[in-house]
Amino acid sequence: MNSAPRFETTEIHDADLDSISGGVAVSTGAALHLEVGPLAVCADVDALVSTEGVAANAYLGLH
């Protein structure tokens, strides 16, 4: 009796991987950090567009 595990291989196409990983996405972002004396201003903006939809994020902080 052979107790070695059996493995089966299969071929995966790029189109199959796109549907598994969520497809194609494009993102962009920008950041600003400004310090003047004791005051610091930070701002971030980013956006993501994919086959799943659109997402955007913005942040503004004063320190």
C-alpha positions in Angstrom: 0.0 0.0 0.0 1.4 3.4 -1.0 0.8 6.1 1.7 2.4 9.0 -0.3 -0.1 11.8 -0.9 -1.4 12.3 -4.4 -1.2 15.7 -6.1 -3.2 16.8 -9.1 -2.2 19.8 -11.2 -4.3 22.0 -13.4 -3.7 24.9 -15.6 -5.0 28.3 -14.6 -5.6 31.0 -17.3 -5.1 34.8 -16.7 -8.8 35.4 -17.0 -9.5 32.9 -14.2 -6.9 34.7 -12.0 -8.5 38.1 -12.7 -11.8 36.9 -11.3 -10.2 35.4 -8.2 -8.0 38.4 -7.4 -10.7 41.0 -8.0 -9.7 42.0 -11.5 -7.8 45.1 -12.7 -7.5 48.2 -10.4 -6.0 51.6 -10.8 -5.1 53.9 -7.9 -3.6 57.3 -7.3 -2.7 59.3 -4.3 -1.2 62.6 -3.1 0.1 63.9 0.2 1.1 67.2 1.7 3.0 67.9 4.9 3.7 71.5 5.9 5.3 72.8 9.1 5.5 76.4 10.1 6.9 76.9 13.6 4.9 74.8 16.1 2.0 74.3 13.6 1.9 71.2 11.2 -0.7 70.6 8.5 -1.0 67.1 6.9 -3.3 66.2 4.1 -3.8 63.0 2.1 -6.1 62.2 -0.8 -6.3 58.9 -2.6 -8.7 57.1 -5.1 -9.1 53.6 -6.3 -11.0 52.4 -9.4 -11.5 48.7 -10.0 -14.0 46.3 -11.6 -15.6 46.2 -8.1 -16.3 49.9 -8.0 -14.8 53.3 -7.0 -13.4 54.3 -3.6 -12.0 57.6 -2.4 -10.4 58.8 0.8 -9.4 62.2 2.2 -7.6 63.2 5.4 -6.7 66.6 6.8 -4.9 67.0 10.1 -3.7 70.0 12.1 -1.0 69.4 14.7 
